[in-house]
Amino acid sequence: MPDQPTTPDLPDPRTQYHSGEFPEQTHEWPGFDHKLDPKADHGESTYRGSGRLLGRKALITGADSGIGRAVAIAFAREGADVALNYVASEQDDAEEVAALIEQTGHKAVLLPADISFEEPARGLVRDAVSALGGLDILVNNAGYQQSCEDLSELTSDQFDKTLRTNVYAMFWITQEALPHLSEGASIINTTSIQAYDPSPHLLDYATTKAAINNFTKGLAAQLAPKGIRVNAVAPGPIWTPLQVSGGQPPQAVPKFGQKTPLGRAGQPAELAPAYVYLASAESSYVVGSTLHVNGGETSP
Ligand code: NAD
Ligand code: MG
């Protein structure tokens, strides 16, 4: 009897990426990828492109680290030029991403700007359009998340900053981008499992993620007749700097993600294919959807 054929590369999703606990750690906001322990996986050594975004021009906010970094790497390997937005103090992280993009032969444009204010948020779009020579893909991915255990301690300043970064910036940036987007363009917003299953210590943040989902669906219906698709991605617990720079209480970091059915946190690399799919023409009939990438947590 010949040997049964074997499947050489069938990874077990429970152990495909880091599956143990994490060391407790706290970074100063906005957190830094190069200080994460263990390092996050953004697909640097695994993501293989196949020309799915050839010649596209993309703007990604929060692109220096975490999910945005993984998306930036994947978009470039699929053939896109990419403008990267981030907070000025994240310059080192952003330069690492730019170097990876440049290895693909595609353009990386570094555009630090604090998008929690209207002028820099709108200026970012103008700078991206002028540096890229147009815009086909917009990924509203930057986010602000600070844990606060008790409503009585949630300050107006924090509430305001969370809303401005997560909701207002999406509105300003998308509105400014719209005149530059033509048929076939794609807008992708990063929402969260928090939109459906809010953690009690993330009231302000979870509120914004529900708003992002809602905005996504309404805008999708508005823009579909113009040939522009709008969708969202809803990550579950993903190992990124946001979580260790105030996003979780420090004592929650070691077991971060372990309550998911897969029993581990996700890695940014596991998110990138969802964004590539929504950005590419392969998802031409997908409009106003939210793709859930969350290790099996219950979602609609
Ligand atoms: P991250 O820290 O790597 O990325 C967030 C980025 O937001 C930062 O790098 C920063 O550049 C950007 N940002 C924050 N405030 C900004 C401002 N005022 N101006 C410009 N940029 C600003 O963390 P991440 O987890 O990859 O976050 C990316 C997105 O994913 C966020 O929208 C977050 O809410 C969402 N998300 C994350 C998780 C998770 O578990 N990590 C889960 C669900 C949703
Ligand atoms: Mg960052």
mmCIF file of N, CA and C and ligand atoms in Angstrom, residues 30-31 64-65 90 93 241, ligand 2:
data_model
loop_
_atom_site.group_PDB
_atom_site.id
_atom_site.type_symbol
_atom_site.label_atom_id
_atom_site.label_comp_id
_atom_site.label_asym_id
_atom_site.label_seq_id
_atom_site.Cartn_x
_atom_site.Cartn_y
_atom_site.Cartn_z
ATOM 1 N N PRO A 30 1.753 56.552 22.275
ATOM 2 C CA PRO A 30 0.836 55.619 21.607
ATOM 3 C C PRO A 30 1.337 54.186 21.506
ATOM 4 N N GLY A 31 2.390 53.839 22.235
ATOM 5 C CA GLY A 31 2.893 52.469 22.163
ATOM 6 C C GLY A 31 3.773 52.281 20.938
ATOM 7 N N ASP A 64 1.778 52.694 11.094
ATOM 8 C CA ASP A 64 3.140 52.448 11.577
ATOM 9 C C ASP A 64 3.264 51.120 12.306
ATOM 10 N N SER A 65 2.162 50.648 12.876
ATOM 11 C CA SER A 65 2.253 49.501 13.791
ATOM 12 C C SER A 65 0.980 48.673 13.693
ATOM 13 N N GLU A 90 5.807 58.282 16.460
ATOM 14 C CA GLU A 90 5.952 56.913 15.960
ATOM 15 C C GLU A 90 6.846 56.842 14.714
ATOM 16 N N ASP A 93 8.849 53.566 14.077
ATOM 17 C CA ASP A 93 8.022 52.453 13.598
ATOM 18 C C ASP A 93 7.642 52.669 12.129
ATOM 19 N N PRO A 241 0.516 47.417 19.911
ATOM 20 C CA PRO A 241 0.896 48.395 20.936
ATOM 21 C C PRO A 241 -0.300 49.064 21.620
HETATM 22 MG MG MG B 2 1.692 52.784 16.470
#
